């Protein structure tokens, strides 16, 4: 009975920042939603595509300040769906990559509420591409990993920096800005070369994107100098060299043509 009367929840990836990097499917769901519950990292520009009369509810979590605890978000999703609403839960990047989309899906499933997950371009892929860094490359990297930096001094399941230092070619570290010195220390301690190239990409894919490159040896001082702030990604690995090569090649081409 309840299932028939209930609405539907779309757990939607908004993409990495540039509002144009959303999928067609996600955009269509935004256009038909009765209610959009959106996060801080989902581009607000996308809300312009909501239909007239749609409700917009901010659920963003600024670092350290929880605007709306996850439990309340889960409850709200259930409540609005039971009222018969079509709800879009709009999240930055991909909802299942450090997006807590799994927790929300589990809650909806437990209530028998219909839901659909619509993937998005995760920020590591988006920001790396926008910075000219391929996360894999024939000569440099056959594997990459998405890692959270926020669990560096780790409670339950600490990050296996020992394995990551050797077992994966490219590391894309989310939520790592405030932990950069600790991450660097872990990787060096486990034998990652201090000369390993590193890129820091702030507000990737947006008009405000800033990228700096260095090595594991100096990146934390560069981050302080540049006053790196959130959201930012740390890309560690030989692939970062491709960015320099692309920039050099472009400059040579311009010099040739000019
Ligand atoms: N679900 C999101 C990740 C959420 S965790 C995704 O798939 O991208 C939040 C972290 O994502 C931030 O701390 C930052 O490390 C990263 N991030 C999100 N948007 C970003 C952007 N535009 N540029 C750089 N990093 C970003």
Coordinates of C-alpha atoms and ligand atoms in Angstrom, one line a residue:
X1 CA 0.0 0.0 0.0
X2 CA 2.6 2.5 1.1
X3 CA 4.8 1.8 -1.8
X4 CA 2.1 2.6 -4.3
X5 CA 1.3 6.0 -2.7
X6 CA 4.9 6.9 -2.2
X7 CA 6.9 9.1 -4.5
X8 CA 10.3 8.4 -5.8
X9 CA 13.8 9.5 -4.8
X10 CA 16.6 10.1 -7.3
X11 CA 20.0 10.1 -5.8
X12 CA 21.8 12.2 -8.4
X13 CA 25.4 13.1 -9.1
X14 CA 25.7 16.7 -10.1
X15 CA 29.2 16.3 -11.5
X16 CA 32.5 17.9 -10.3
X17 CA 31.7 21.6 -10.3
X18 CA 31.2 22.9 -13.8
X19 CA 27.4 22.7 -14.1
X20 CA 27.7 21.6 -17.8
X21 CA 29.3 18.4 -16.6
X22 CA 26.0 16.9 -15.5
X23 CA 24.4 13.9 -17.3
X24 CA 21.4 14.3 -19.5
X25 CA 19.5 11.9 -17.2
X26 CA 20.3 13.9 -14.1
X27 CA 19.2 17.1 -15.7
X28 CA 15.9 15.6 -16.7
X29 CA 15.3 14.5 -13.1
X30 CA 16.1 18.0 -11.9
X31 CA 13.5 19.4 -14.3
X32 CA 10.7 17.1 -13.0
X33 CA 11.4 17.1 -9.3
X34 CA 8.9 18.4 -6.7
X35 CA 11.7 18.9 -4.3
X36 CA 15.5 19.2 -4.7
X37 CA 17.6 18.5 -1.6
X38 CA 21.1 19.7 -2.6
X39 CA 24.6 19.7 -1.1
X40 CA 27.2 22.4 -0.9
X41 CA 29.3 20.9 -3.6
X42 CA 26.5 20.6 -6.2
X43 CA 26.6 23.6 -8.4
X44 CA 23.8 26.0 -7.4
X45 CA 23.5 27.0 -11.1
X46 CA 21.8 23.7 -11.7
X47 CA 18.9 24.7 -9.5
X48 CA 17.8 27.2 -12.2
X49 CA 16.6 24.2 -14.1
X50 CA 14.1 23.2 -11.4
X51 CA 10.5 23.5 -12.5
X52 CA 8.4 26.5 -11.3
X53 CA 7.2 25.8 -7.8
X54 CA 9.7 23.1 -7.0
X55 CA 11.0 23.3 -3.4
X56 CA 14.7 23.7 -2.8
X57 CA 16.2 22.5 0.4
X58 CA 19.9 23.1 1.3
X59 CA 21.5 20.1 3.1
X60 CA 25.1 21.3 2.7
X61 CA 27.8 20.5 5.1
X62 CA 30.5 23.0 5.3
X63 CA 33.7 21.4 6.7
X64 CA 33.3 21.3 10.5
X65 CA 29.8 22.8 10.4
X66 CA 27.0 20.3 9.9
X67 CA 24.1 22.1 8.3
X68 CA 21.9 19.0 8.4
X69 CA 23.0 15.8 10.1
X70 CA 22.9 12.7 7.8
X71 CA 20.2 11.1 9.9
X72 CA 17.9 14.1 9.4
X73 CA 18.6 14.0 5.7
X74 CA 17.7 10.3 5.6
X75 CA 14.5 11.0 7.5
X76 CA 13.5 13.9 5.3
X77 CA 14.0 11.8 2.2
X78 CA 11.7 9.1 3.6
X79 CA 9.1 11.6 4.8
X80 CA 8.9 13.5 1.5
X81 CA 8.8 10.3 -0.6
X82 CA 5.9 9.0 1.6
X83 CA 4.1 12.3 1.0
X84 CA 4.2 11.3 -2.7
X85 CA 6.8 13.7 -3.8
X86 CA 9.4 13.2 -6.5
X87 CA 12.6 14.0 -4.8
X88 CA 16.0 14.7 -6.3
X89 CA 18.9 14.3 -3.8
X90 CA 21.6 16.3 -5.6
X91 CA 25.2 15.7 -4.6
X92 CA 28.5 16.9 -5.8
X93 CA 30.5 14.5 -8.1
X94 CA 29.2 11.0 -7.9
X95 CA 26.8 10.0 -5.1
X96 CA 28.6 6.8 -4.4
X97 CA 32.1 8.2 -4.2
X98 CA 32.5 9.6 -0.7
X99 CA 28.9 10.9 -1.1
X100 CA 27.0 8.9 1.5
X101 CA 24.6 7.9 -1.3
X102 CA 24.8 4.3 -0.1
X103 CA 23.5 5.2 3.3
X104 CA 20.6 7.1 1.8
X105 CA 19.8 4.2 -0.6
X106 CA 19.8 1.7 2.3
X107 CA 17.4 3.9 4.3
X108 CA 15.0 4.2 1.3
X109 CA 15.3 0.5 0.6
X110 CA 14.4 -0.3 4.2
X111 CA 11.2 1.7 3.9
X112 CA 10.3 0.1 0.5
X113 CA 10.6 3.4 -1.2
X114 CA 11.4 3.5 -4.9
X115 CA 14.7 5.1 -5.7
X116 CA 17.2 5.4 -8.5
X117 CA 20.9 6.2 -8.4
X118 CA 22.1 8.5 -11.2
X119 CA 25.9 8.5 -11.4
X120 CA 28.0 11.7 -11.9
X121 CA 31.5 12.5 -12.9
X122 CA 33.4 12.3 -9.7
X123 CA 35.6 15.3 -8.9
X124 CA 38.9 13.4 -9.1
X125 CA 38.2 12.5 -12.7
X126 CA 36.8 15.9 -13.5
X127 CA 39.5 18.0 -11.8
X128 CA 42.3 15.9 -13.1
X129 CA 41.0 16.1 -16.7
X130 CA 40.6 19.9 -16.4
X131 CA 44.2 20.2 -15.1
X132 CA 45.5 18.1 -18.0
X133 CA 46.3 15.0 -15.9
X134 CA 45.2 11.6 -17.2
X135 CA 44.7 9.4 -14.2
X136 CA 46.1 6.4 -16.2
X137 CA 48.6 6.6 -19.0
X138 CA 50.4 3.9 -20.9
X139 CA 53.9 4.8 -19.7
X140 CA 53.1 6.0 -16.2
X141 CA 50.1 4.5 -14.6
X142 CA 48.1 1.3 -15.0
X143 CA 46.0 1.9 -11.9
X144 CA 44.5 4.6 -9.8
X145 CA 42.7 4.8 -6.5
X146 CA 40.3 7.2 -4.9
X147 CA 41.2 7.6 -1.3
X148 CA 39.8 9.7 1.6
X149 CA 42.3 11.8 3.4
X150 CA 40.0 12.6 6.3
X151 CA 40.7 9.3 8.1
X152 CA 44.4 9.8 8.3
X153 CA 44.7 9.3 12.0
X154 CA 42.4 6.5 11.7
X155 CA 39.7 5.2 14.0
X156 CA 37.9 2.2 12.6
X157 CA 39.4 1.3 9.3
X158 CA 42.6 3.3 8.8
X159 CA 43.8 3.9 5.3
X160 CA 46.4 1.4 4.3
X161 CA 49.0 3.9 3.2
X162 CA 51.6 1.2 3.3
X163 CA 49.8 -0.6 0.4
X164 CA 48.8 2.5 -1.4
X165 CA 52.3 3.8 -1.4
X166 CA 53.4 0.8 -3.6
X167 CA 50.3 -1.0 -4.9
X168 CA 48.6 1.9 -6.9
X169 CA 50.2 4.1 -9.5
X170 CA 48.0 7.2 -9.2
X171 CA 46.4 8.3 -5.9
X172 CA 43.5 10.8 -6.0
X173 CA 42.9 12.0 -2.5
X174 CA 39.6 13.6 -1.5
X175 CA 39.1 15.6 1.7
X176 CA 42.8 15.7 2.2
X177 CA 43.7 19.5 2.4
X178 CA 43.9 19.8 6.2
X179 CA 45.7 16.4 6.4
X180 CA 48.3 17.1 3.7
X181 CA 51.3 17.0 6.0
X182 CA 50.1 13.7 7.6
X183 CA 49.4 12.1 4.2
X184 CA 52.8 13.1 3.0
X185 CA 54.5 11.7 6.1
X186 CA 52.6 8.4 5.7
X187 CA 53.6 8.0 2.1
X188 CA 57.2 8.9 2.7
X189 CA 57.4 6.6 5.7
X190 CA 56.2 3.7 3.5
X191 CA 58.8 4.3 0.9
X192 CA 57.1 6.5 -1.7
X193 CA 59.9 8.6 -3.4
X194 CA 60.1 12.2 -2.2
X195 CA 60.5 13.1 -5.9
X196 CA 57.0 11.7 -6.8
X197 CA 55.1 14.5 -8.6
X198 CA 52.0 15.9 -6.9
X199 CA 49.2 18.2 -8.1
X200 CA 46.8 20.1 -5.9
X201 CA 43.6 21.1 -7.7
X202 CA 41.3 23.6 -6.0
X203 CA 37.7 24.1 -7.3
X204 CA 38.4 21.8 -10.2
X205 CA 36.4 22.3 -13.4
X206 CA 35.0 25.6 -12.2
X207 CA 36.0 29.1 -13.4
X208 CA 37.9 29.5 -10.2
X209 CA 40.1 26.4 -10.7
X210 CA 43.6 26.7 -9.4
X211 CA 46.3 24.0 -9.9
X212 CA 49.8 23.8 -8.4
X213 CA 52.3 21.1 -9.0
X214 CA 55.3 20.0 -7.0
X215 CA 56.7 16.9 -5.5
X216 CA 55.9 14.9 -2.3
X217 CA 58.9 16.7 -0.8
X218 CA 57.6 20.3 -1.1
X219 CA 53.9 20.1 -1.7
X220 CA 52.8 20.9 1.8
X221 CA 54.8 24.1 1.9
X222 CA 53.4 25.0 -1.6
X223 CA 49.9 24.4 -0.3
X224 CA 50.5 26.8 2.6
X225 CA 52.0 29.4 0.3
X226 CA 49.1 29.2 -2.1
X227 CA 46.6 29.2 0.8
X228 CA 44.9 26.1 -0.6
X229 CA 41.3 25.8 0.5
X230 CA 38.4 23.4 0.0
X231 CA 37.2 21.8 -2.1
X232 CA 40.5 20.5 -3.4
X233 CA 42.0 17.3 -4.6
X234 CA 45.5 15.9 -4.3
X235 CA 46.7 13.9 -7.2
X236 CA 49.9 11.9 -6.6
X237 CA 51.8 10.0 -9.2
X238 CA 54.0 10.2 -12.4
X239 CA 50.9 11.1 -14.5
X240 CA 51.2 14.7 -13.1
X241 CA 54.2 15.0 -15.5
X242 CA 51.8 14.9 -18.4
X243 CA 50.4 18.3 -17.4
X244 CA 53.8 19.8 -17.8
X245 CA 54.4 18.0 -21.1
X246 CA 51.1 19.3 -22.4
X247 CA 51.8 22.8 -21.4
X248 CA 55.3 22.7 -23.0
X249 CA 53.9 21.2 -26.2
X250 CA 51.2 23.9 -26.4
X251 CA 53.7 26.7 -25.9
X252 CA 56.0 25.2 -28.6
X253 CA 53.1 25.0 -30.9
X254 CA 52.1 28.6 -30.3
X255 CA 55.7 29.7 -30.9
X256 CA 55.8 27.7 -34.2
X257 CA 52.5 29.1 -35.4
X258 CA 53.2 32.6 -34.2
Ligands
LIG1 N1 30.9 12.7 -4.1 C1 32.0 13.7 -4.4 C2 33.0 13.8 -3.3 C3 32.5 14.3 -2.0 S1 33.7 14.4 -0.7 C4 32.6 13.3 -5.7 O1 32.3 12.3 -6.3 O2 33.4 14.1 -6.2 C5 34.2 16.1 -0.9 C6 35.6 16.2 -1.4 O3 35.6 16.0 -2.9 C7 36.3 17.5 -1.2 O4 36.9 17.6 0.0 C8 37.3 17.5 -2.3 O5 38.5 16.7 -2.0 C9 36.6 16.8 -3.4 N2 36.0 17.8 -4.4 C10 34.7 17.9 -4.7 N3 34.5 18.9 -5.6 C11 35.7 19.3 -6.0 C12 36.2 20.2 -6.9 N4 35.4 20.9 -7.7 N5 37.6 20.4 -7.1 C13 38.4 19.7 -6.3 N6 38.0 18.8 -5.3 C14 36.7 18.6 -5.2

